Amino acid sequence: MRENRSYSWYVILALTLTALVRPSGGIIAQFTVQTDKNPVHRKTLNIPLRLSDQRSLLSSEDLEDQQLKALDAVHTSAFASHPDVGLEHIFAPLERACHPDCTKRGNCNAEDGRCECPFGYTGPTCDEPLLPACQQGPGLEPFFGLLASRNCECLRQANRFFGCSPTNETCTLVSMSFHEVQCFSFTGKVPSEQWSQMPAMDEEGVEYYKGWINRRVDLRRVEPREGVVGGDIWGRPYLILPLEKCGHHKCHGRGACAVELPSAELDSIFTASNGTKHFCMCYKGYKGHTCNEDMWELCPNRCRGRGQCIRGFCHCRAPYWGLDCGRERAWQLAPGASLVPNRLVLRIYVYELPANVAFPVPLDDNVFDMDEPSYLTHRKFLEMLLLDTAIRTENPLEANLFFVPATAYSYSSNTNSPVNQIEAALKYVIVNFPYFNASGGADHFVWTTGDRGACYLPRNLSRVIFLTLFGLHANLRDNATTFLHPRPEHHPNWGCVHPKKDVVVAPWYDNMVGSEEAPRVYENLVAAEGESPERYLLFFFAGSVRMHDMSYSNGVRQALFNHLKALFASNGNYSDILFVEGYTASYGELYMRSRFCLAPHGGGFGVRLTLAMAHACIPVIIQDQVYQPYESDGILPYSQFALRLSKSDIPNIVPILRAVSVEKQKRMRLAMAKYYHAFLWDASLGGRAYNYTIKALNQRLHGLWGRLWGDPHRRQLRVA
Ligand SMILES: *[C@@H]1O[C@H](CO)[C@@H](O)[C@H](O)[C@H]1NC(C)=O
Ligand SMILES: *[C@@H]1O[C@H](CO)[C@@H](O)[C@H](O)[C@H]1NC(C)=O
Ligand SMILES: *[C@@H]1O[C@H](CO)[C@@H](O)[C@H](O)[C@H]1NC(C)=O
Ligand SMILES: *[C@@H]1O[C@H](CO)[C@@H](O)[C@H](O)[C@H]1NC(C)=O
Ligand SMILES: *[C@@H]1O[C@H](CO)[C@@H](O)[C@H](O)[C@H]1NC(C)=O
Ligand SMILES: *[C@@H]1O[C@H](CO)[C@@H](O)[C@H](O)[C@H]1NC(C)=O
Ligand SMILES: *[C@@H]1O[C@H](CO)[C@@H](O)[C@H](O)[C@H]1NC(C)=O
């Protein structure tokens, strides 16, 4: 499936999870192998309060003690019941108006009076295109991608739009540095007359270019036949034709008209162009033969049935607005009201970021569409949070945690640094809202779903809470960690996550082999009191090894491979051990037949722990210095249901595992039955990963109470 990775975001594909979904040949046995009594910040506020004044919230004078107690009582009961109902004496509805025509193309955000526009548009009515030359004509949707040819002016506009800088590598869209792009230009036309409708190869007055658009735009002129070749994400060449060639529907202006080329040889272009196998290669967000179908799955909660999905942007029916059309109301402090921070109940405020700041589909060519839900864990979380009225609040004044949905993965993909996009999203929040500065970011959280999670993030972001799938907490100067090279802008002393600040989350991987059967497997297991006689294998592993790259899995897979190879060459009887280098179609079956299953990581987070849990195979975690999901908080008692070995234990792995008594194995499996839910997300499978994530965030909140609000010795803050 991912064999022809000609693009660098696949090159170091750290997860060797493709094997688990992919059916292949049958040979498996081959050895190729957080009330406080303390006064907090009290504030008497000037009313009405403008959003931009709310910074004063945390810089105000203390009220009299009596007053405080009374307020505390009010808030305590009110906050504890429902975020909106019963708080009329404290919060008043806020309804900022937008331009009357805002809702034609956008949504009116009543909180800041901003018209929320689809990607590529701005202005009070969303009719100012930000990438006009990426449109196939005036008024048409702008698409930006790297694989099919567009107007060169489009690339220049994108280069600016994504914040590229000639001096530094600052594009938010990291992948722009990986692709040589091709483009065309209509001779003699000014930039405002350049559009991205594909010309015919022999069309007069067209120039073709190839080159790079990272940092700066660097293009060189090429022959027309070179300019008309595009590619798909697997590197297969396609000839891109004028849209008319695909029919009068012109792919509804939402795709390229393409025909596959038999080879990268330019000669094949002529043959292909005369062929009849033209088809609409739809840009991401659309599907169907003529690209006339919307990809609703890109829109959070499918816009709750309250709007139209435009490539991940919900265009909501008024009065609804927000990421998933879930918002109808906004709040301000009621006249005369005072506020104390809500310290009792976790309430998360989700920022509504403009599509131009954070968008799930900044690139239209499906390049990040890897069918692997683990990379979309942030989206799953977002969808669940948006619907979770007990935790999510539409009122930032009563929130105690703030979620910045930066969709960084869409900008950086699995193995690249998400830092540019995270900084861009945070910058928006820092400039436009008071809450970040009030806490220095300590009550804000961001997801980093890529393979290496927060590993690349600079120190000045270190107060922000990261939700990550990869819990490396290593001293990167320690040679035992070959995994990452220390870099001065990183935290050399804690590697990627801080166990008391960040949250390591279980990947959303619910479509994996075995997840559907998990509830039944555990039912049977509990009925059998933990016995599982059908597990004839002592242990099993299948996946890639990468002898040439010892940083991969921090050398664990490689060491295992070498150890077992030597073992198997000796005289012992090891027929109950199976190590498959690479793919096996029988992955699920083998998990069900094994007592122990190895869970090393890959080039970043791994999914084998999740798989082992789904199959009730006792996980043997060999990931030195890597916190596992919900481990650092003590939320999950790993020692009850998993074994943790060190890389240095590998030479003794067989005797170690053989020494685990049958009774202990039974106890461990029964403990797994209690906790496997933590590794699944979908409620239909009994998944509770969301709940565990919320629980972990709640613990973070408790930690913050002390630091932000609870210190009696802290200098008393003044009223604004
Ligand atoms: C570019 O990066 C260097 C080193 O990181 C920094 O000193 C310099 O100020 C940056 N320049 C710009 C224009 O951001
Ligand atoms: C393709 O069609 C053009 C005319 O439309 C013709 O000149 C050319 O020979 C054809 N090429 C092939 C390989 O059939
Ligand atoms: C927060 O602080 C930054 C840096 O000091 C400043 O640029 C920004 O305007 C502040 N945000 C608000 C909303 O005042
Ligand atoms: C962190 O520092 C970089 C420059 O090193 C700056 O561009 C960025 O805005 C800073 N981020 C925050 C949140 O202060
Ligand atoms: C770590 O490795 C480097 C280079 O291999 C070596 O120079 C250094 O002495 C090692 N440090 C320790 C503590 O072993
Ligand atoms: C090897 O051990 C297995 C049990 O682990 C046993 O069933 C098998 O007969 C043994 N084979 C030999 C050749 O001793
Ligand atoms: C988990 O969270 C969901 C909200 O998404 C809630 O409906 C459910 O009751 C929670 N489950 C448990 C076991 O707490």
Coordinates of N, CA and C in Angstrom, one line a residue, residues 382-561:
L382 N -12.0 16.3 19.1 CA -12.7 17.5 18.8 C -14.2 17.3 18.7
E383 N -14.5 16.3 17.8 CA -15.9 16.0 17.6 C -16.6 15.6 18.9
M384 N -16.0 14.8 19.7 CA -16.6 14.3 20.9 C -16.8 15.5 21.9
L385 N -15.7 16.3 22.0 CA -15.7 17.4 22.9 C -16.8 18.4 22.5
L386 N -16.9 18.7 21.2 CA -17.9 19.7 20.8 C -19.3 19.3 21.2
L387 N -19.6 18.0 21.3 CA -20.9 17.5 21.6 C -21.1 17.3 23.1
D388 N -20.0 17.4 23.9 CA -20.0 17.0 25.3 C -20.4 18.3 26.1
T389 N -21.7 18.5 26.3 CA -22.2 19.7 27.0 C -21.8 19.8 28.4
A390 N -21.4 18.7 29.0 CA -20.9 18.7 30.4 C -19.5 19.3 30.5
I391 N -18.7 19.2 29.5 CA -17.3 19.6 29.6 C -17.1 20.9 28.8
R392 N -17.6 20.9 27.6 CA -17.4 22.0 26.7 C -18.2 23.2 27.1
T393 N -17.7 24.3 27.1 CA -18.5 25.5 27.4 C -18.3 26.5 26.2
E394 N -19.4 27.2 25.9 CA -19.3 28.2 24.9 C -18.9 29.5 25.5
N395 N -18.7 29.5 26.8 CA -18.4 30.8 27.5 C -17.0 30.8 28.1
P396 N -16.1 31.5 27.4 CA -14.7 31.5 27.8 C -14.5 32.0 29.2
L397 N -15.5 32.8 29.7 CA -15.3 33.4 31.0 C -15.5 32.4 32.1
E398 N -16.1 31.3 31.8 CA -16.2 30.3 32.8 C -15.3 29.1 32.6
A399 N -14.6 29.2 31.5 CA -13.7 28.1 31.1 C -12.4 28.1 32.0
N400 N -11.9 26.9 32.2 CA -10.6 26.8 32.9 C -9.6 26.1 32.1
L401 N -10.0 25.5 31.0 CA -9.0 25.1 30.0 C -9.5 25.6 28.6
F402 N -8.5 25.8 27.8 CA -8.8 26.4 26.4 C -8.1 25.5 25.4
F403 N -8.9 25.1 24.4 CA -8.4 24.2 23.4 C -8.2 25.0 22.1
V404 N -7.0 25.0 21.6 CA -6.7 25.6 20.3 C -6.6 24.6 19.2
P405 N -7.7 24.4 18.4 CA -7.7 23.4 17.4 C -6.9 23.8 16.2
A406 N -5.6 23.7 16.3 CA -4.7 24.1 15.3 C -4.7 23.3 14.0
T407 N -5.2 22.1 14.1 CA -5.1 21.1 13.0 C -3.7 21.0 12.4
A408 N -2.7 21.0 13.3 CA -1.3 21.1 12.9 C -1.0 19.9 12.0
Y409 N -1.6 18.7 12.3 CA -1.2 17.6 11.5 C -1.4 17.8 10.0
S410 N -2.5 18.5 9.7 CA -2.8 18.8 8.3 C -1.8 19.6 7.6
Y411 N -1.0 20.3 8.4 CA 0.0 21.2 7.8 C 1.4 20.6 7.9
S412 N 1.6 19.7 8.7 CA 3.0 19.1 8.9 C 3.1 17.6 8.6
S413 N 2.0 16.9 8.6 CA 2.0 15.5 8.4 C 2.8 14.7 9.5
N414 N 3.0 13.5 9.2 CA 3.4 12.6 10.3 C 4.8 12.8 10.9
T415 N 5.7 13.1 10.1 CA 7.1 13.1 10.6 C 7.7 14.5 10.6
N416 N 7.0 15.5 10.3 CA 7.6 16.9 10.3 C 7.2 17.7 11.5
S417 N 7.9 18.7 11.7 CA 7.7 19.6 12.8 C 6.4 20.4 12.6
P418 N 5.4 20.3 13.6 CA 4.2 21.1 13.5 C 4.3 22.5 14.1
V419 N 5.6 22.9 14.4 CA 5.7 24.1 15.2 C 5.2 25.3 14.5
N420 N 5.5 25.4 13.2 CA 5.0 26.7 12.5 C 3.5 26.9 12.5
Q421 N 2.8 25.8 12.3 CA 1.4 25.9 12.3 C 0.8 26.1 13.7
I422 N 1.4 25.5 14.7 CA 1.0 25.6 16.1 C 1.2 27.1 16.5
E423 N 2.4 27.6 16.1 CA 2.7 29.0 16.5 C 1.7 30.0 15.8
A424 N 1.4 29.7 14.5 CA 0.5 30.5 13.8 C -0.9 30.5 14.5
A425 N -1.4 29.4 14.9 CA -2.7 29.3 15.6 C -2.6 30.0 16.9
L426 N -1.5 29.7 17.7 CA -1.4 30.4 19.0 C -1.3 31.9 18.8
K427 N -0.6 32.3 17.8 CA -0.5 33.7 17.6 C -1.9 34.4 17.5
Y428 N -2.7 33.7 16.7 CA -4.1 34.3 16.5 C -4.8 34.4 17.9
V429 N -4.7 33.4 18.6 CA -5.3 33.3 19.9 C -4.7 34.4 20.9
I430 N -3.4 34.5 20.8 CA -2.7 35.5 21.7 C -3.1 36.9 21.4
V431 N -3.2 37.2 20.1 CA -3.5 38.6 19.7 C -5.0 38.9 19.9
N432 N -5.8 38.0 19.7 CA -7.3 38.3 19.6 C -8.0 38.0 20.9
F433 N -7.5 37.3 21.8 CA -8.2 36.9 23.1 C -7.3 37.2 24.3
P434 N -7.8 37.5 25.4 CA -7.0 37.8 26.6 C -6.5 36.6 27.4
Y435 N -7.1 35.4 27.1 CA -6.9 34.3 28.0 C -5.5 33.7 28.0
F436 N -4.9 33.7 26.8 CA -3.6 33.1 26.8 C -2.6 33.9 27.6
N437 N -2.6 35.2 27.4 CA -1.6 36.0 28.2 C -1.9 36.0 29.7
A438 N -3.2 35.8 30.0 CA -3.5 35.8 31.4 C -2.8 34.6 32.2
S439 N -2.6 33.6 31.5 CA -2.0 32.4 32.1 C -0.6 32.1 31.6
G440 N -0.2 32.8 30.6 CA 1.0 32.5 29.9 C 0.9 31.2 29.1
G441 N -0.4 30.8 28.8 CA -0.6 29.7 28.0 C -0.8 28.4 28.8
A442 N -0.6 28.5 30.1 CA -0.6 27.2 30.9 C -1.9 26.5 30.9
D443 N -3.0 27.2 30.6 CA -4.3 26.6 30.6 C -4.8 26.4 29.2
H444 N -3.9 26.4 28.3 CA -4.2 26.2 26.9 C -3.7 24.8 26.4
F445 N -4.4 24.1 25.6 CA -3.9 22.9 25.1 C -4.0 22.8 23.6
V446 N -3.1 22.1 23.0 CA -3.0 21.9 21.6 C -2.6 20.4 21.3
W447 N -3.1 19.9 20.2 CA -2.8 18.6 19.8 C -1.6 18.5 18.9
T448 N -0.8 17.5 19.1 CA 0.3 17.3 18.1 C 0.2 15.8 17.8
T449 N -0.4 15.5 16.7 CA -0.7 14.1 16.4 C 0.3 13.4 15.5
G450 N 1.3 14.1 15.1 CA 2.3 13.5 14.3 C 3.1 12.4 15.0
D451 N 3.8 11.6 14.3 CA 4.6 10.5 14.8 C 5.4 10.9 16.1
R452 N 6.1 12.1 16.0 CA 6.9 12.5 17.1 C 6.3 13.5 18.0
G453 N 5.0 13.7 17.8 CA 4.3 14.5 18.7 C 4.9 15.9 18.9
A454 N 5.2 16.2 20.2 CA 5.7 17.5 20.6 C 7.2 17.6 20.6
C455 N 7.9 16.6 20.0 CA 9.3 16.6 20.0 C 10.0 17.8 19.4
Y456 N 9.4 18.4 18.5 CA 10.1 19.5 17.8 C 9.8 20.9 18.3
L457 N 8.9 20.9 19.4 CA 8.4 22.2 19.8 C 9.4 23.0 20.6
P458 N 9.5 24.3 20.4 CA 10.5 25.1 21.0 C 10.2 25.4 22.5
R459 N 11.1 25.9 23.2 CA 11.0 26.1 24.6 C 9.9 27.1 25.0
N460 N 9.8 28.2 24.1 CA 8.8 29.2 24.5 C 7.4 28.8 24.4
L461 N 7.2 27.6 23.9 CA 5.9 27.0 23.9 C 5.7 26.1 25.1
S462 N 6.7 26.0 26.0 CA 6.7 25.0 26.9 C 5.6 25.0 28.0
R463 N 4.9 26.2 28.1 CA 3.9 26.2 29.2 C 2.6 25.6 28.6
V464 N 2.4 25.6 27.3 CA 1.2 25.1 26.8 C 1.1 23.6 27.0
I465 N 0.0 23.1 27.2 CA -0.3 21.6 27.4 C -0.3 21.0 26.0
F466 N 0.4 20.0 25.8 CA 0.3 19.2 24.6 C -0.3 17.9 24.7
L467 N -1.3 17.6 23.9 CA -1.8 16.3 23.8 C -1.1 15.6 22.7
T468 N -0.6 14.5 23.0 CA 0.3 13.8 22.0 C 0.1 12.3 22.1
L469 N 0.5 11.7 21.1 CA 0.4 10.2 21.0 C 1.8 9.6 21.4
F470 N 2.8 10.5 21.5 CA 4.1 10.0 21.7 C 4.7 10.5 23.0
G471 N 5.0 9.7 24.0 CA 5.3 10.2 25.3 C 6.8 10.1 25.6
L472 N 7.7 10.3 24.7 CA 9.1 10.3 25.0 C 9.5 11.4 26.0
H473 N 10.1 10.9 27.1 CA 10.5 11.8 28.1 C 11.9 11.4 28.5
A474 N 12.8 11.8 27.6 CA 14.2 11.4 27.7 C 15.1 12.5 27.8
N475 N 16.2 12.3 28.4 CA 17.3 13.3 28.3 C 17.9 13.0 27.0
L476 N 17.7 14.0 26.1 CA 18.2 13.7 24.7 C 19.7 13.7 24.6
R477 N 20.4 14.1 25.7 CA 21.8 14.0 25.6 C 22.3 12.7 26.0
D478 N 21.4 11.9 26.5 CA 21.7 10.6 27.0 C 21.9 9.6 25.8
N479 N 23.0 9.0 25.7 CA 23.3 8.2 24.5 C 22.4 7.0 24.4
A480 N 21.7 6.7 25.5 CA 20.7 5.5 25.4 C 19.6 5.9 24.5
T481 N 19.4 7.1 24.2 CA 18.3 7.5 23.3 C 18.9 8.0 22.0
T482 N 18.9 7.1 21.1 CA 19.5 7.4 19.8 C 18.5 8.1 19.0
F483 N 17.3 8.2 19.6 CA 16.1 8.5 18.8 C 16.1 9.8 18.2
L484 N 16.4 10.8 19.0 CA 16.4 12.2 18.5 C 17.7 12.8 18.9
H485 N 18.1 13.7 18.0 CA 19.4 14.4 18.4 C 19.0 15.7 19.1
P486 N 19.7 15.9 20.2 CA 19.4 17.1 21.0 C 19.6 18.4 20.1
R487 N 18.7 19.2 20.3 CA 18.8 20.5 19.6 C 18.5 21.6 20.6
P488 N 19.3 22.7 20.6 CA 19.3 23.7 21.7 C 17.9 24.3 21.9
E489 N 17.1 24.4 20.8 CA 15.8 25.0 21.0 C 14.8 24.0 21.6
H490 N 15.2 22.8 21.7 CA 14.3 21.8 22.4 C 14.6 21.7 23.8
H491 N 13.8 20.9 24.5 CA 14.1 20.7 25.9 C 15.0 19.5 26.1
P492 N 16.3 19.8 26.2 CA 17.2 18.6 26.2 C 17.0 17.7 27.4
N493 N 16.4 18.3 28.4 CA 16.2 17.5 29.6 C 14.9 16.7 29.7
W494 N 14.0 17.1 28.9 CA 12.8 16.2 28.9 C 12.3 15.7 27.6
G495 N 13.1 15.9 26.6 CA 12.6 15.3 25.4 C 11.3 15.9 24.9
C496 N 10.4 15.1 24.7 CA 9.2 15.5 24.0 C 8.0 15.9 24.9
V497 N 7.8 15.2 25.9 CA 6.7 15.5 26.8 C 7.1 15.7 28.2
H498 N 6.4 16.5 28.9 CA 6.6 16.6 30.4 C 5.4 15.9 31.0
P499 N 5.8 14.9 31.8 CA 4.7 14.0 32.3 C 3.7 14.6 33.2
K500 N 4.1 15.8 33.8 CA 3.1 16.5 34.7 C 2.4 17.6 34.0
K501 N 2.7 17.8 32.7 CA 2.1 18.9 32.0 C 1.3 18.4 30.8
D502 N 2.0 17.6 30.0 CA 1.3 17.1 28.8 C 0.5 15.9 29.1
V503 N -0.2 15.5 28.1 CA -1.1 14.3 28.2 C -0.8 13.4 27.0
V504 N -0.4 12.2 27.3 CA -0.2 11.2 26.3 C -1.5 10.4 26.1
V505 N -2.0 10.5 24.9 CA -3.3 10.0 24.6 C -3.3 8.7 23.8
A506 N -4.2 7.8 23.9 CA -4.3 6.7 23.1 C -4.7 7.0 21.7
P507 N -4.0 6.5 20.7 CA -4.4 6.8 19.3 C -5.8 6.3 19.0
W508 N -6.5 7.1 18.2 CA -7.8 6.6 17.6 C -7.4 5.6 16.5
Y509 N -7.7 4.4 16.8 CA -7.3 3.3 15.8 C -8.4 2.3 15.8
D510 N -9.6 2.7 15.8 CA -10.7 1.8 16.0 C -11.1 1.0 14.8
N511 N -10.5 1.3 13.7 CA -10.8 0.5 12.5 C -9.8 -0.6 12.3
M512 N -8.9 -0.8 13.3 CA -7.9 -1.8 13.2 C -8.5 -3.2 13.3
V513 N -7.7 -4.1 12.9 CA -8.0 -5.4 13.1 C -8.3 -5.8 14.5
G514 N -9.4 -6.4 14.8 CA -9.6 -6.9 16.2 C -10.4 -6.0 17.1
S515 N -10.6 -4.7 16.7 CA -11.3 -3.8 17.6 C -12.7 -4.1 17.8
E516 N -13.3 -4.5 16.7 CA -14.8 -4.8 16.7 C -15.0 -6.0 17.6
E517 N -14.1 -7.0 17.6 CA -14.3 -8.2 18.3 C -14.0 -8.0 19.8
A518 N -13.3 -6.9 20.1 CA -12.7 -6.8 21.5 C -13.8 -7.0 22.6
P519 N -14.9 -6.4 22.5 CA -15.9 -6.6 23.6 C -16.2 -8.1 23.8
R520 N -16.4 -8.8 22.7 CA -16.7 -10.2 22.8 C -15.6 -11.0 23.4
V521 N -14.4 -10.7 22.9 CA -13.2 -11.4 23.3 C -13.1 -11.3 24.9
Y522 N -13.3 -10.1 25.4 CA -13.2 -9.9 26.8 C -14.3 -10.5 27.6
E523 N -15.5 -10.5 27.0 CA -16.6 -11.2 27.6 C -16.3 -12.6 27.9
N524 N -15.8 -13.3 26.8 CA -15.4 -14.7 27.0 C -14.3 -14.9 28.0
L525 N -13.3 -14.0 27.9 CA -12.2 -14.1 28.8 C -12.6 -14.0 30.3
V526 N -13.5 -13.0 30.6 CA -14.0 -12.8 31.9 C -14.7 -14.1 32.4
A527 N -15.6 -14.6 31.4 CA -16.3 -15.8 31.8 C -15.4 -17.0 32.1
A528 N -14.3 -17.0 31.4 CA -13.3 -18.1 31.6 C -12.3 -17.7 32.7
E529 N -12.6 -16.7 33.5 CA -11.7 -16.2 34.6 C -10.3 -16.0 34.2
G530 N -10.1 -15.5 33.0 CA -8.8 -15.1 32.5 C -8.0 -16.2 31.8
E531 N -8.6 -17.4 31.7 CA -7.9 -18.5 31.0 C -8.1 -18.3 29.5
S532 N -7.0 -18.7 28.8 CA -7.1 -18.5 27.4 C -6.2 -19.6 26.8
P533 N -6.7 -20.8 26.8 CA -5.8 -22.0 26.4 C -5.5 -22.0 24.9
E534 N -6.3 -21.2 24.1 CA -6.0 -21.2 22.7 C -4.7 -20.4 22.3
R535 N -4.1 -19.8 23.3 CA -2.9 -19.0 23.0 C -1.7 -19.9 23.1
Y536 N -1.4 -20.5 22.0 CA -0.3 -21.5 22.0 C 1.1 -20.8 21.8
L537 N 1.1 -19.6 21.4 CA 2.4 -18.9 21.2 C 2.8 -18.1 22.5
L538 N 4.0 -18.2 22.8 CA 4.5 -17.5 23.9 C 4.5 -16.0 23.6
F539 N 5.1 -15.6 22.5 CA 5.0 -14.2 22.1 C 5.1 -14.1 20.6
F540 N 4.7 -12.9 20.1 CA 4.6 -12.7 18.7 C 4.8 -11.2 18.4
F541 N 5.5 -11.0 17.3 CA 5.7 -9.7 16.8 C 5.7 -9.7 15.3
A542 N 5.1 -8.8 14.7 CA 5.2 -8.6 13.2 C 5.3 -7.1 12.9
G543 N 6.2 -6.8 12.1 CA 6.4 -5.4 11.7 C 7.8 -5.2 11.1
S544 N 8.0 -4.0 10.7 CA 9.3 -3.7 10.0 C 10.4 -3.6 11.1
V545 N 11.6 -3.8 10.6 CA 12.7 -3.8 11.5 C 13.7 -2.7 11.2
R546 N 14.1 -2.5 10.0 CA 15.0 -1.4 9.6 C 16.4 -1.4 10.3
M547 N 17.1 -2.4 9.9 CA 18.4 -2.6 10.4 C 19.3 -1.4 10.0
H548 N 19.0 -0.7 9.0 CA 19.8 0.4 8.6 C 19.6 1.7 9.4
D549 N 18.5 1.7 10.2 CA 18.2 2.9 10.9 C 17.9 2.6 12.4
M550 N 19.0 2.6 13.2 CA 18.9 2.2 14.5 C 18.2 3.2 15.4
S551 N 17.8 4.3 14.9 CA 17.0 5.2 15.7 C 15.5 4.7 15.7
Y552 N 15.2 4.0 14.7 CA 13.8 3.5 14.6 C 13.6 2.5 15.7
S553 N 12.5 2.8 16.5 CA 12.2 2.0 17.7 C 13.3 2.0 18.7
N554 N 14.2 3.0 18.5 CA 15.3 3.1 19.4 C 16.2 1.8 19.4
G555 N 16.1 1.1 18.3 CA 16.9 -0.1 18.2 C 16.3 -1.3 18.8
V556 N 15.1 -1.2 19.3 CA 14.5 -2.4 20.0 C 14.2 -3.5 19.0
R557 N 13.5 -3.1 17.9 CA 13.2 -4.2 17.0 C 14.4 -4.9 16.4
Q558 N 15.4 -4.1 16.2 CA 16.6 -4.6 15.6 C 17.3 -5.6 16.6
A559 N 17.4 -5.2 17.9 CA 18.0 -6.0 18.9 C 17.2 -7.3 19.0
L560 N 15.9 -7.2 19.0 CA 15.1 -8.4 19.1 C 15.3 -9.4 17.9
F561 N 15.4 -8.7 16.8 CA 15.6 -9.5 15.6 C 16.9 -10.3 15.7

